[in-house]
Protein backbone atom coordinates (compact mmCIF):
# COMPACT_ATOMS: atom_id res chain seq x y z
CA UNK A 1 0.00 0.00 0.00
CA UNK A 2 1.56 3.34 -1.07
CA UNK A 3 1.59 6.09 1.54
CA UNK A 4 2.84 9.30 -0.06
CA UNK A 5 0.26 11.79 -1.35
CA UNK A 6 0.25 12.44 -5.08
CA UNK A 7 -0.07 15.94 -6.49
CA UNK A 8 -3.53 17.58 -6.52
CA UNK A 9 -5.09 21.04 -6.72
CA UNK A 10 -7.42 22.14 -3.90
CA UNK A 11 -10.09 24.49 -5.27
CA UNK A 12 -12.41 26.35 -2.88
CA UNK A 13 -15.99 26.38 -4.15
CA UNK A 14 -17.77 29.69 -3.59
CA UNK A 15 -21.25 28.11 -3.35
CA UNK A 16 -22.94 24.74 -3.76
CA UNK A 17 -23.84 25.68 -7.36
CA UNK A 18 -20.22 26.62 -8.01
CA UNK A 19 -19.07 23.22 -6.66
CA UNK A 20 -21.58 21.44 -8.91
CA UNK A 21 -20.46 23.37 -11.97
CA UNK A 22 -16.72 22.87 -11.26
CA UNK A 23 -17.21 19.12 -10.73
CA UNK A 24 -19.20 18.94 -13.99
CA UNK A 25 -16.59 20.98 -15.84
CA UNK A 26 -13.61 18.80 -14.78
CA UNK A 27 -15.46 15.45 -14.99
CA UNK A 28 -15.66 12.25 -12.94
CA UNK A 29 -12.09 11.12 -13.69
CA UNK A 30 -10.50 14.45 -12.74
CA UNK A 31 -12.53 16.02 -9.93
CA UNK A 32 -14.05 15.02 -6.59
CA UNK A 33 -15.92 16.93 -3.86
CA UNK A 34 -14.02 17.12 -0.60
CA UNK A 35 -15.23 18.09 2.89
CA UNK A 36 -12.97 16.87 5.74
CA UNK A 37 -10.75 15.02 3.21
CA UNK A 38 -10.03 12.12 5.57
CA UNK A 39 -11.25 9.55 3.04
CA UNK A 40 -10.33 11.39 -0.17
CA UNK A 41 -6.70 11.79 0.94
CA UNK A 42 -6.56 8.15 2.12
CA UNK A 43 -7.70 7.06 -1.35
CA UNK A 44 -5.07 9.27 -2.93
CA UNK A 45 -2.36 7.83 -0.63
CA UNK A 46 -3.56 4.32 -1.44
CA UNK A 47 -3.00 5.21 -5.12
CA UNK A 48 -6.33 3.72 -6.19
CA UNK A 49 -6.16 4.13 -9.97
CA UNK A 50 -9.74 5.37 -10.46
CA UNK A 51 -9.81 7.52 -7.29
CA UNK A 52 -6.83 9.85 -7.65
CA UNK A 53 -8.65 12.88 -9.01
CA UNK A 54 -6.42 15.84 -9.65
CA UNK A 55 -8.93 18.56 -8.63
CA UNK A 56 -10.36 18.50 -5.12
CA UNK A 57 -13.39 20.80 -4.95
CA UNK A 58 -13.55 21.96 -1.33
CA UNK A 59 -17.10 22.38 0.05
CA UNK A 60 -16.11 22.82 3.71
CA UNK A 61 -16.57 26.63 3.72
CA UNK A 62 -20.10 26.87 2.32
CA UNK A 63 -22.05 27.34 5.57
CA UNK A 64 -23.23 23.72 5.63
CA UNK A 65 -22.07 23.08 9.20
CA UNK A 66 -24.98 23.39 11.65
CA UNK A 67 -27.39 21.42 13.84
CA UNK A 68 -30.89 22.87 14.34
CA UNK A 69 -33.97 21.58 16.15
CA UNK A 70 -34.85 19.07 18.83
CA UNK A 71 -36.27 15.56 19.00
CA UNK A 72 -39.82 16.92 19.39
CA UNK A 73 -39.53 19.26 16.36
CA UNK A 74 -37.07 17.20 14.31
CA UNK A 75 -33.46 18.06 13.43
CA UNK A 76 -31.72 19.49 10.39
CA UNK A 77 -28.00 18.79 10.19
CA UNK A 78 -25.78 20.45 7.59
CA UNK A 79 -23.71 18.09 5.44
CA UNK A 80 -20.29 19.37 6.52
CA UNK A 81 -21.05 19.29 10.25
CA UNK A 82 -18.09 17.54 11.92
CA UNK A 83 -18.78 14.08 13.33
CA UNK A 84 -17.51 15.27 16.74
CA UNK A 85 -20.12 18.08 16.75
CA UNK A 86 -22.84 15.47 16.20
CA UNK A 87 -21.34 13.29 18.96
CA UNK A 88 -21.25 16.15 21.48
CA UNK A 89 -24.53 17.96 20.75
CA UNK A 90 -26.65 17.82 23.90
CA UNK A 91 -30.01 17.95 22.08
CA UNK A 92 -28.96 14.95 20.01
CA UNK A 93 -27.54 12.95 22.91
CA UNK A 94 -30.66 13.56 25.02
CA UNK A 95 -33.24 13.15 22.24
CA UNK A 96 -31.83 10.71 19.67
CA UNK A 97 -28.91 9.11 21.45
CA UNK A 98 -28.57 6.45 18.72
CA UNK A 99 -26.96 9.17 16.56
CA UNK A 100 -24.56 10.56 19.18
CA UNK A 101 -23.54 7.02 20.18
CA UNK A 102 -22.89 6.15 16.51
CA UNK A 103 -20.86 9.35 16.00
CA UNK A 104 -18.80 8.58 19.13
CA UNK A 105 -18.05 5.12 17.72
CA UNK A 106 -16.40 6.49 14.54
CA UNK A 107 -12.62 5.98 14.34
CA UNK A 108 -10.63 8.41 16.55
CA UNK A 109 -11.16 11.90 17.99
CA UNK A 110 -8.98 13.33 15.23
CA UNK A 111 -11.06 11.75 12.46
CA UNK A 112 -14.29 12.74 14.23
CA UNK A 113 -13.00 16.35 14.28
CA UNK A 114 -12.06 16.43 10.58
CA UNK A 115 -14.63 14.03 9.14
CA UNK A 116 -18.14 15.25 8.36
CA UNK A 117 -21.56 13.64 8.63
CA UNK A 118 -22.04 13.45 4.84
CA UNK A 119 -18.45 12.29 4.32
CA UNK A 120 -19.06 9.42 6.73
CA UNK A 121 -22.23 8.37 4.90
CA UNK A 122 -20.65 8.74 1.43
CA UNK A 123 -17.18 7.34 2.20
CA UNK A 124 -15.62 4.72 -0.08
CA UNK A 125 -15.56 1.09 1.00
CA UNK A 126 -12.53 -0.25 2.90
CA UNK A 127 -12.21 -3.58 1.09
CA UNK A 128 -8.44 -4.23 1.15
CA UNK A 129 -8.46 -5.22 -2.52
CA UNK A 130 -9.65 -1.87 -3.84
CA UNK A 131 -7.61 -0.01 -1.18
CA UNK A 132 -4.55 -1.81 -2.58
CA UNK A 133 -5.51 -0.86 -6.14
CA UNK A 134 -6.58 -4.32 -7.34
CA UNK A 135 -8.40 -3.95 -10.68
CA UNK A 136 -11.82 -5.03 -9.36
CA UNK A 137 -15.32 -3.91 -10.45
CA UNK A 138 -15.11 -0.85 -8.21
CA UNK A 139 -11.72 0.08 -9.63
CA UNK A 140 -12.61 -0.19 -13.32
CA UNK A 141 -12.09 -3.97 -13.72
CA UNK A 142 -14.49 -6.88 -14.10
CA UNK A 143 -13.93 -9.20 -11.15
CA UNK A 144 -14.63 -9.10 -7.40
CA UNK A 145 -11.67 -10.40 -5.39
CA UNK A 146 -13.56 -9.94 -2.14
CA UNK A 147 -16.23 -12.47 -3.09
CA UNK A 148 -13.63 -15.18 -3.69
CA UNK A 149 -10.68 -14.19 -1.51
CA UNK A 150 -10.10 -12.87 2.01
CA UNK A 151 -13.58 -11.71 2.98
CA UNK A 152 -13.40 -12.13 6.77
CA UNK A 153 -13.82 -8.49 7.81
CA UNK A 154 -14.96 -6.10 5.06
CA UNK A 155 -17.60 -7.98 3.09
CA UNK A 156 -21.35 -8.51 3.17
CA UNK A 157 -23.08 -11.31 5.04
CA UNK A 158 -26.31 -10.45 3.22
CA UNK A 159 -25.24 -11.09 -0.39
CA UNK A 160 -24.60 -8.58 -3.14
CA UNK A 161 -23.84 -8.23 -6.81
CA UNK A 162 -20.69 -7.01 -8.54
CA UNK A 163 -19.19 -5.56 -5.34
CA UNK A 164 -19.63 -7.27 -1.95
CA UNK A 165 -17.88 -4.65 0.20
CA UNK A 166 -19.65 -3.49 3.37
CA UNK A 167 -20.93 0.04 3.67
CA UNK A 168 -18.64 1.22 6.48
CA UNK A 169 -20.13 4.48 7.80
CA UNK A 170 -21.34 4.17 11.40
CA UNK A 171 -23.71 7.13 11.06
CA UNK A 172 -25.72 5.63 8.18
CA UNK A 173 -27.53 2.87 10.15
CA UNK A 174 -28.41 5.41 12.87
CA UNK A 175 -29.79 7.92 10.33
CA UNK A 176 -31.70 5.12 8.60
CA UNK A 177 -33.24 3.89 11.86
CA UNK A 178 -34.34 7.47 12.64
CA UNK A 179 -36.11 7.78 9.26
CA UNK A 180 -33.78 10.56 8.06
CA UNK A 181 -33.89 12.12 4.62
CA UNK A 182 -31.10 13.84 2.66
CA UNK A 183 -31.19 16.80 0.27
CA UNK A 184 -28.94 16.65 -2.78
CA UNK A 185 -28.19 19.48 -5.20
CA UNK A 186 -27.09 18.86 -8.79
CA UNK A 187 -27.06 20.62 -12.13
CA UNK A 188 -30.73 19.72 -12.74
CA UNK A 189 -31.99 20.97 -9.35
CA UNK A 190 -32.51 19.69 -5.83
CA UNK A 191 -34.06 16.45 -4.58
CA UNK A 192 -34.77 15.04 -1.13
CA UNK A 193 -34.53 11.27 -0.69
CA UNK A 194 -34.91 8.70 2.09
CA UNK A 195 -31.78 7.02 3.45
CA UNK A 196 -32.93 3.87 1.64
CA UNK A 197 -32.88 5.79 -1.66
CA UNK A 198 -29.61 7.50 -0.77
CA UNK A 199 -27.84 4.15 -0.24
CA UNK A 200 -29.88 1.50 -2.08
CA UNK A 201 -26.93 -0.82 -2.76
CA UNK A 202 -24.69 -1.46 -5.74
CA UNK A 203 -25.38 0.36 -9.00
CA UNK A 204 -23.32 1.84 -11.82
CA UNK A 205 -23.49 5.65 -11.83
CA UNK A 206 -21.45 7.73 -14.30
CA UNK A 207 -19.46 4.57 -15.04
CA UNK A 208 -18.61 3.95 -11.35
CA UNK A 209 -19.67 0.92 -9.29
CA UNK A 210 -21.01 2.40 -6.04
CA UNK A 211 -23.69 1.93 -3.40
CA UNK A 212 -24.98 5.50 -2.98
CA UNK A 213 -26.94 7.53 -5.52
CA UNK A 214 -25.01 10.81 -5.21
CA UNK A 215 -23.39 11.40 -8.60
CA UNK A 216 -19.84 12.78 -8.73
CA UNK A 217 -21.17 16.26 -9.65
CA UNK A 218 -23.84 16.48 -6.96
CA UNK A 219 -23.56 17.87 -3.41
CA UNK A 220 -25.43 16.48 -0.43
CA UNK A 221 -26.38 19.61 1.48
CA UNK A 222 -28.42 18.53 4.51
CA UNK A 223 -29.91 15.65 6.50
CA UNK A 224 -33.39 16.00 8.00
CA UNK A 225 -34.42 13.85 10.97
CA UNK A 226 -38.17 13.76 11.64
CA UNK A 227 -39.69 14.50 15.05
CA UNK A 228 -39.71 11.40 17.24
CA UNK A 229 -42.90 10.52 19.17
CA UNK A 230 -42.63 11.18 22.91
CA UNK A 231 -41.37 8.11 24.75
CA UNK A 232 -39.04 7.11 21.89
CA UNK A 233 -35.84 5.42 23.06
CA UNK A 234 -32.82 4.55 20.94
CA UNK A 235 -29.36 3.00 21.09
CA UNK A 236 -26.34 2.07 18.95
CA UNK A 237 -23.94 -0.78 19.61
CA UNK A 238 -20.83 -1.55 17.56
CA UNK A 239 -18.54 -4.60 17.74
CA UNK A 240 -15.01 -4.09 16.43
CA UNK A 241 -11.71 -5.91 16.58
CA UNK A 242 -9.72 -3.11 18.25
CA UNK A 243 -10.90 -0.65 20.89
CA UNK A 244 -8.61 2.20 19.72
CA UNK A 245 -10.27 2.54 16.33
CA UNK A 246 -11.74 0.10 13.88
CA UNK A 247 -14.57 -0.41 11.45
CA UNK A 248 -17.61 -2.39 12.59
CA UNK A 249 -17.58 -6.16 12.44
CA UNK A 250 -21.27 -5.47 12.91
CA UNK A 251 -23.31 -2.67 14.47
CA UNK A 252 -26.96 -2.23 15.40
CA UNK A 253 -28.98 0.99 15.48
CA UNK A 254 -32.29 0.58 17.30
CA UNK A 255 -35.13 3.11 17.65
CA UNK A 256 -38.22 2.05 19.64
CA UNK A 257 -41.47 4.05 19.84
CA UNK A 258 -43.00 3.11 23.19
CA UNK A 259 -46.57 3.13 24.42
CA UNK A 260 -45.96 2.65 28.13
CA UNK A 261 -43.82 -0.47 28.32
CA UNK A 262 -45.09 -1.80 24.96
CA UNK A 263 -43.17 -1.26 21.74
CA UNK A 264 -45.54 0.37 19.24
CA UNK A 265 -42.98 0.55 16.41
CA UNK A 266 -39.39 -0.67 16.09
CA UNK A 267 -36.58 0.31 13.72
CA UNK A 268 -33.63 -2.06 13.72
CA UNK A 269 -30.83 -1.34 11.23
CA UNK A 270 -27.55 -3.25 11.02
CA UNK A 271 -24.29 -1.60 9.94
CA UNK A 272 -21.02 -3.03 8.61
CA UNK A 273 -22.63 -6.25 7.38
CA UNK A 274 -24.13 -5.36 3.99
CA UNK A 275 -23.40 -3.13 1.01
CA UNK A 276 -25.93 -0.69 2.51
CA UNK A 277 -27.43 -0.06 5.96
CA UNK A 278 -29.37 -3.30 6.45
CA UNK A 279 -32.94 -2.93 7.72
CA UNK A 280 -33.74 -6.00 9.83
CA UNK A 281 -37.41 -6.19 8.89
CA UNK A 282 -37.96 -9.55 10.61
CA UNK A 283 -36.82 -8.13 13.96
CA UNK A 284 -38.84 -4.94 13.43
CA UNK A 285 -42.14 -6.74 12.87
CA UNK A 286 -41.44 -9.23 15.67
CA UNK A 287 -40.75 -6.43 18.20
CA UNK A 288 -43.92 -4.48 17.42
CA UNK A 289 -46.42 -5.06 20.26
CA UNK A 290 -43.84 -6.72 22.53
CA UNK A 291 -42.46 -5.74 25.93
CA UNK A 292 -38.66 -5.97 26.17
CA UNK A 293 -37.68 -9.09 28.09
CA UNK A 294 -34.59 -11.25 27.71
CA UNK A 295 -36.47 -13.85 25.66
CA UNK A 296 -37.97 -11.16 23.39
CA UNK A 297 -34.50 -9.65 22.92
CA UNK A 298 -33.01 -13.03 21.98
CA UNK A 299 -35.85 -13.80 19.55
CA UNK A 300 -35.55 -10.36 17.92
CA UNK A 301 -31.78 -10.80 17.46
CA UNK A 302 -32.35 -14.21 15.86
CA UNK A 303 -34.93 -12.66 13.51
CA UNK A 304 -32.48 -9.89 12.58
CA UNK A 305 -30.03 -12.35 11.01
CA UNK A 306 -32.43 -15.10 9.92
CA UNK A 307 -31.99 -14.18 6.23
CA UNK A 308 -28.17 -13.83 6.32
CA UNK A 309 -26.29 -15.42 3.41
CA UNK A 310 -22.63 -15.22 4.46
CA UNK A 311 -19.90 -15.75 1.89
CA UNK A 312 -18.68 -19.33 1.68
CA UNK A 313 -16.22 -18.85 -1.19
CA UNK A 314 -12.76 -17.65 -0.24
CA UNK A 315 -12.10 -17.59 3.51
CA UNK A 316 -15.74 -16.92 4.37
CA UNK A 317 -17.42 -14.68 6.93
CA UNK A 318 -20.17 -16.76 8.61
CA UNK A 319 -18.79 -15.96 12.08
CA UNK A 320 -20.03 -12.37 11.66
CA UNK A 321 -23.65 -13.60 11.60
CA UNK A 322 -23.17 -14.49 15.28
CA UNK A 323 -21.63 -11.06 15.93
CA UNK A 324 -24.54 -9.32 14.17
CA UNK A 325 -26.94 -11.30 16.37
CA UNK A 326 -24.91 -10.17 19.41
CA UNK A 327 -24.94 -6.44 18.61
CA UNK A 328 -28.73 -6.46 18.27
CA UNK A 329 -28.99 -8.11 21.70
CA UNK A 330 -26.56 -5.59 23.21
CA UNK A 331 -28.41 -2.57 21.76
CA UNK A 332 -31.83 -3.86 22.87
CA UNK A 333 -30.58 -4.82 26.35
CA UNK A 334 -29.30 -1.27 26.87
CA UNK A 335 -32.92 -0.09 26.39
CA UNK A 336 -34.47 -2.71 28.61
CA UNK A 337 -35.69 -1.50 32.01
CA UNK A 338 -34.63 -4.78 33.57
CA UNK A 339 -31.40 -5.69 31.79
CA UNK A 340 -30.23 -9.14 32.80
CA UNK A 341 -26.76 -8.35 34.12
CA UNK A 342 -25.86 -12.03 34.26
CA UNK A 343 -26.24 -12.45 30.49
CA UNK A 344 -22.98 -11.77 28.72
CA UNK A 345 -23.49 -13.63 25.43
C1 LIG B 1 -8.02 5.50 10.02
C2 LIG B 1 -9.49 5.64 9.69
C3 LIG B 1 -10.42 4.99 10.49
C4 LIG B 1 -11.78 5.11 10.23
N1 LIG B 1 -12.69 4.46 11.03
C5 LIG B 1 -14.02 4.64 10.83
C6 LIG B 1 -14.99 4.06 11.69
O1 LIG B 1 -14.67 3.37 12.66
N2 LIG B 1 -16.30 4.29 11.42
C7 LIG B 1 -16.71 5.05 10.36
O2 LIG B 1 -17.90 5.24 10.19
N3 LIG B 1 -15.81 5.61 9.53
C8 LIG B 1 -14.49 5.43 9.74
N4 LIG B 1 -13.57 6.03 8.92
C9 LIG B 1 -14.05 6.80 7.79
C10 LIG B 1 -14.21 8.25 8.20
O3 LIG B 1 -15.31 8.37 9.08
C11 LIG B 1 -14.44 9.02 6.92
O4 LIG B 1 -13.18 9.09 6.27
C12 LIG B 1 -14.98 10.41 7.17
O5 LIG B 1 -16.20 10.39 7.84
C13 LIG B 1 -15.20 11.07 5.83
O6 LIG B 1 -15.63 12.40 6.05
P1 LIG B 1 -14.87 13.58 5.32
O7 LIG B 1 -15.64 14.80 5.55
O8 LIG B 1 -13.43 13.60 5.71
O9 LIG B 1 -15.05 13.08 3.81
P2 LIG B 1 -14.15 13.34 2.54
O10 LIG B 1 -12.91 12.53 2.61
O11 LIG B 1 -14.00 14.80 2.30
O12 LIG B 1 -15.13 12.74 1.44
C14 LIG B 1 -15.48 11.37 1.45
C15 LIG B 1 -16.36 11.07 0.25
O13 LIG B 1 -17.63 11.67 0.39
C16 LIG B 1 -17.87 12.62 -0.65
N5 LIG B 1 -18.53 13.75 0.01
C17 LIG B 1 -18.25 14.25 1.24
N6 LIG B 1 -19.13 15.19 1.55
C18 LIG B 1 -19.98 15.31 0.48
C19 LIG B 1 -21.12 16.10 0.22
N7 LIG B 1 -21.58 16.95 1.13
N8 LIG B 1 -21.75 15.96 -0.97
C20 LIG B 1 -21.29 15.07 -1.89
N9 LIG B 1 -20.23 14.27 -1.68
C21 LIG B 1 -19.58 14.39 -0.51
C22 LIG B 1 -16.51 12.94 -1.24
O14 LIG B 1 -16.62 13.30 -2.59
C23 LIG B 1 -15.80 11.62 -1.06
O15 LIG B 1 -16.13 10.73 -2.09
C24 LIG B 1 -12.21 5.90 9.15
C25 LIG B 1 -11.28 6.58 8.34
C26 LIG B 1 -9.93 6.45 8.60
C27 LIG B 1 -8.95 7.18 7.72
S1 LIG C 1 -15.76 -6.26 -2.77
FE1 LIG C 1 -15.93 -4.47 -4.12
S2 LIG C 1 -14.10 -3.28 -3.64
FE2 LIG C 1 -13.71 -5.37 -2.92
S3 LIG C 1 -12.76 -6.51 -4.61
FE3 LIG C 1 -14.95 -6.81 -4.80
S4 LIG C 1 -15.59 -5.20 -6.23
FE4 LIG C 1 -13.61 -4.59 -5.40
CSV table of C-alpha atoms in Angstrom, one decimal, residues 193-335:
chain,number,residue,atom,x,y,z
A,193,UNK,CA,-34.5,11.3,-0.7
A,194,UNK,CA,-34.9,8.7,2.1
A,195,UNK,CA,-31.8,7.0,3.5
A,196,UNK,CA,-32.9,3.9,1.6
A,197,UNK,CA,-32.9,5.8,-1.7
A,198,UNK,CA,-29.6,7.5,-0.8
A,199,UNK,CA,-27.8,4.1,-0.2
A,200,UNK,CA,-29.9,1.5,-2.1
A,201,UNK,CA,-26.9,-0.8,-2.8
A,202,UNK,CA,-24.7,-1.5,-5.7
A,203,UNK,CA,-25.4,0.4,-9.0
A,204,UNK,CA,-23.3,1.8,-11.8
A,205,UNK,CA,-23.5,5.7,-11.8
A,206,UNK,CA,-21.5,7.7,-14.3
A,207,UNK,CA,-19.5,4.6,-15.0
A,208,UNK,CA,-18.6,4.0,-11.3
A,209,UNK,CA,-19.7,0.9,-9.3
A,210,UNK,CA,-21.0,2.4,-6.0
A,211,UNK,CA,-23.7,1.9,-3.4
A,212,UNK,CA,-25.0,5.5,-3.0
A,213,UNK,CA,-26.9,7.5,-5.5
A,214,UNK,CA,-25.0,10.8,-5.2
A,215,UNK,CA,-23.4,11.4,-8.6
A,216,UNK,CA,-19.8,12.8,-8.7
A,217,UNK,CA,-21.2,16.3,-9.7
A,218,UNK,CA,-23.8,16.5,-7.0
A,219,UNK,CA,-23.6,17.9,-3.4
A,220,UNK,CA,-25.4,16.5,-0.4
A,221,UNK,CA,-26.4,19.6,1.5
A,222,UNK,CA,-28.4,18.5,4.5
A,223,UNK,CA,-29.9,15.7,6.5
A,224,UNK,CA,-33.4,16.0,8.0
A,225,UNK,CA,-34.4,13.8,11.0
A,226,UNK,CA,-38.2,13.8,11.6
A,227,UNK,CA,-39.7,14.5,15.1
A,228,UNK,CA,-39.7,11.4,17.2
A,229,UNK,CA,-42.9,10.5,19.2
A,230,UNK,CA,-42.6,11.2,22.9
A,231,UNK,CA,-41.4,8.1,24.7
A,232,UNK,CA,-39.0,7.1,21.9
A,233,UNK,CA,-35.8,5.4,23.1
A,234,UNK,CA,-32.8,4.6,20.9
A,235,UNK,CA,-29.4,3.0,21.1
A,236,UNK,CA,-26.3,2.1,19.0
A,237,UNK,CA,-23.9,-0.8,19.6
A,238,UNK,CA,-20.8,-1.6,17.6
A,239,UNK,CA,-18.5,-4.6,17.7
A,240,UNK,CA,-15.0,-4.1,16.4
A,241,UNK,CA,-11.7,-5.9,16.6
A,242,UNK,CA,-9.7,-3.1,18.2
A,243,UNK,CA,-10.9,-0.6,20.9
A,244,UNK,CA,-8.6,2.2,19.7
A,245,UNK,CA,-10.3,2.5,16.3
A,246,UNK,CA,-11.7,0.1,13.9
A,247,UNK,CA,-14.6,-0.4,11.4
A,248,UNK,CA,-17.6,-2.4,12.6
A,249,UNK,CA,-17.6,-6.2,12.4
A,250,UNK,CA,-21.3,-5.5,12.9
A,251,UNK,CA,-23.3,-2.7,14.5
A,252,UNK,CA,-27.0,-2.2,15.4
A,253,UNK,CA,-29.0,1.0,15.5
A,254,UNK,CA,-32.3,0.6,17.3
A,255,UNK,CA,-35.1,3.1,17.7
A,256,UNK,CA,-38.2,2.0,19.6
A,257,UNK,CA,-41.5,4.1,19.8
A,258,UNK,CA,-43.0,3.1,23.2
A,259,UNK,CA,-46.6,3.1,24.4
A,260,UNK,CA,-46.0,2.7,28.1
A,261,UNK,CA,-43.8,-0.5,28.3
A,262,UNK,CA,-45.1,-1.8,25.0
A,263,UNK,CA,-43.2,-1.3,21.7
A,264,UNK,CA,-45.5,0.4,19.2
A,265,UNK,CA,-43.0,0.6,16.4
A,266,UNK,CA,-39.4,-0.7,16.1
A,267,UNK,CA,-36.6,0.3,13.7
A,268,UNK,CA,-33.6,-2.1,13.7
A,269,UNK,CA,-30.8,-1.3,11.2
A,270,UNK,CA,-27.6,-3.2,11.0
A,271,UNK,CA,-24.3,-1.6,9.9
A,272,UNK,CA,-21.0,-3.0,8.6
A,273,UNK,CA,-22.6,-6.3,7.4
A,274,UNK,CA,-24.1,-5.4,4.0
A,275,UNK,CA,-23.4,-3.1,1.0
A,276,UNK,CA,-25.9,-0.7,2.5
A,277,UNK,CA,-27.4,-0.1,6.0
A,278,UNK,CA,-29.4,-3.3,6.5
A,279,UNK,CA,-32.9,-2.9,7.7
A,280,UNK,CA,-33.7,-6.0,9.8
A,281,UNK,CA,-37.4,-6.2,8.9
A,282,UNK,CA,-38.0,-9.6,10.6
A,283,UNK,CA,-36.8,-8.1,14.0
A,284,UNK,CA,-38.8,-4.9,13.4
A,285,UNK,CA,-42.1,-6.7,12.9
A,286,UNK,CA,-41.4,-9.2,15.7
A,287,UNK,CA,-40.7,-6.4,18.2
A,288,UNK,CA,-43.9,-4.5,17.4
A,289,UNK,CA,-46.4,-5.1,20.3
A,290,UNK,CA,-43.8,-6.7,22.5
A,291,UNK,CA,-42.5,-5.7,25.9
A,292,UNK,CA,-38.7,-6.0,26.2
A,293,UNK,CA,-37.7,-9.1,28.1
A,294,UNK,CA,-34.6,-11.2,27.7
A,295,UNK,CA,-36.5,-13.8,25.7
A,296,UNK,CA,-38.0,-11.2,23.4
A,297,UNK,CA,-34.5,-9.7,22.9
A,298,UNK,CA,-33.0,-13.0,22.0
A,299,UNK,CA,-35.9,-13.8,19.5
A,300,UNK,CA,-35.5,-10.4,17.9
A,301,UNK,CA,-31.8,-10.8,17.5
A,302,UNK,CA,-32.3,-14.2,15.9
A,303,UNK,CA,-34.9,-12.7,13.5
A,304,UNK,CA,-32.5,-9.9,12.6
A,305,UNK,CA,-30.0,-12.4,11.0
A,306,UNK,CA,-32.4,-15.1,9.9
A,307,UNK,CA,-32.0,-14.2,6.2
A,308,UNK,CA,-28.2,-13.8,6.3
A,309,UNK,CA,-26.3,-15.4,3.4
A,310,UNK,CA,-22.6,-15.2,4.5
A,311,UNK,CA,-19.9,-15.7,1.9
A,312,UNK,CA,-18.7,-19.3,1.7
A,313,UNK,CA,-16.2,-18.8,-1.2
A,314,UNK,CA,-12.8,-17.6,-0.2
A,315,UNK,CA,-12.1,-17.6,3.5
A,316,UNK,CA,-15.7,-16.9,4.4
A,317,UNK,CA,-17.4,-14.7,6.9
A,318,UNK,CA,-20.2,-16.8,8.6
A,319,UNK,CA,-18.8,-16.0,12.1
A,320,UNK,CA,-20.0,-12.4,11.7
A,321,UNK,CA,-23.6,-13.6,11.6
A,322,UNK,CA,-23.2,-14.5,15.3
A,323,UNK,CA,-21.6,-11.1,15.9
A,324,UNK,CA,-24.5,-9.3,14.2
A,325,UNK,CA,-26.9,-11.3,16.4
A,326,UNK,CA,-24.9,-10.2,19.4
A,327,UNK,CA,-24.9,-6.4,18.6
A,328,UNK,CA,-28.7,-6.5,18.3
A,329,UNK,CA,-29.0,-8.1,21.7
A,330,UNK,CA,-26.6,-5.6,23.2
A,331,UNK,CA,-28.4,-2.6,21.8
A,332,UNK,CA,-31.8,-3.9,22.9
A,333,UNK,CA,-30.6,-4.8,26.4
A,334,UNK,CA,-29.3,-1.3,26.9
A,335,UNK,CA,-32.9,-0.1,26.4
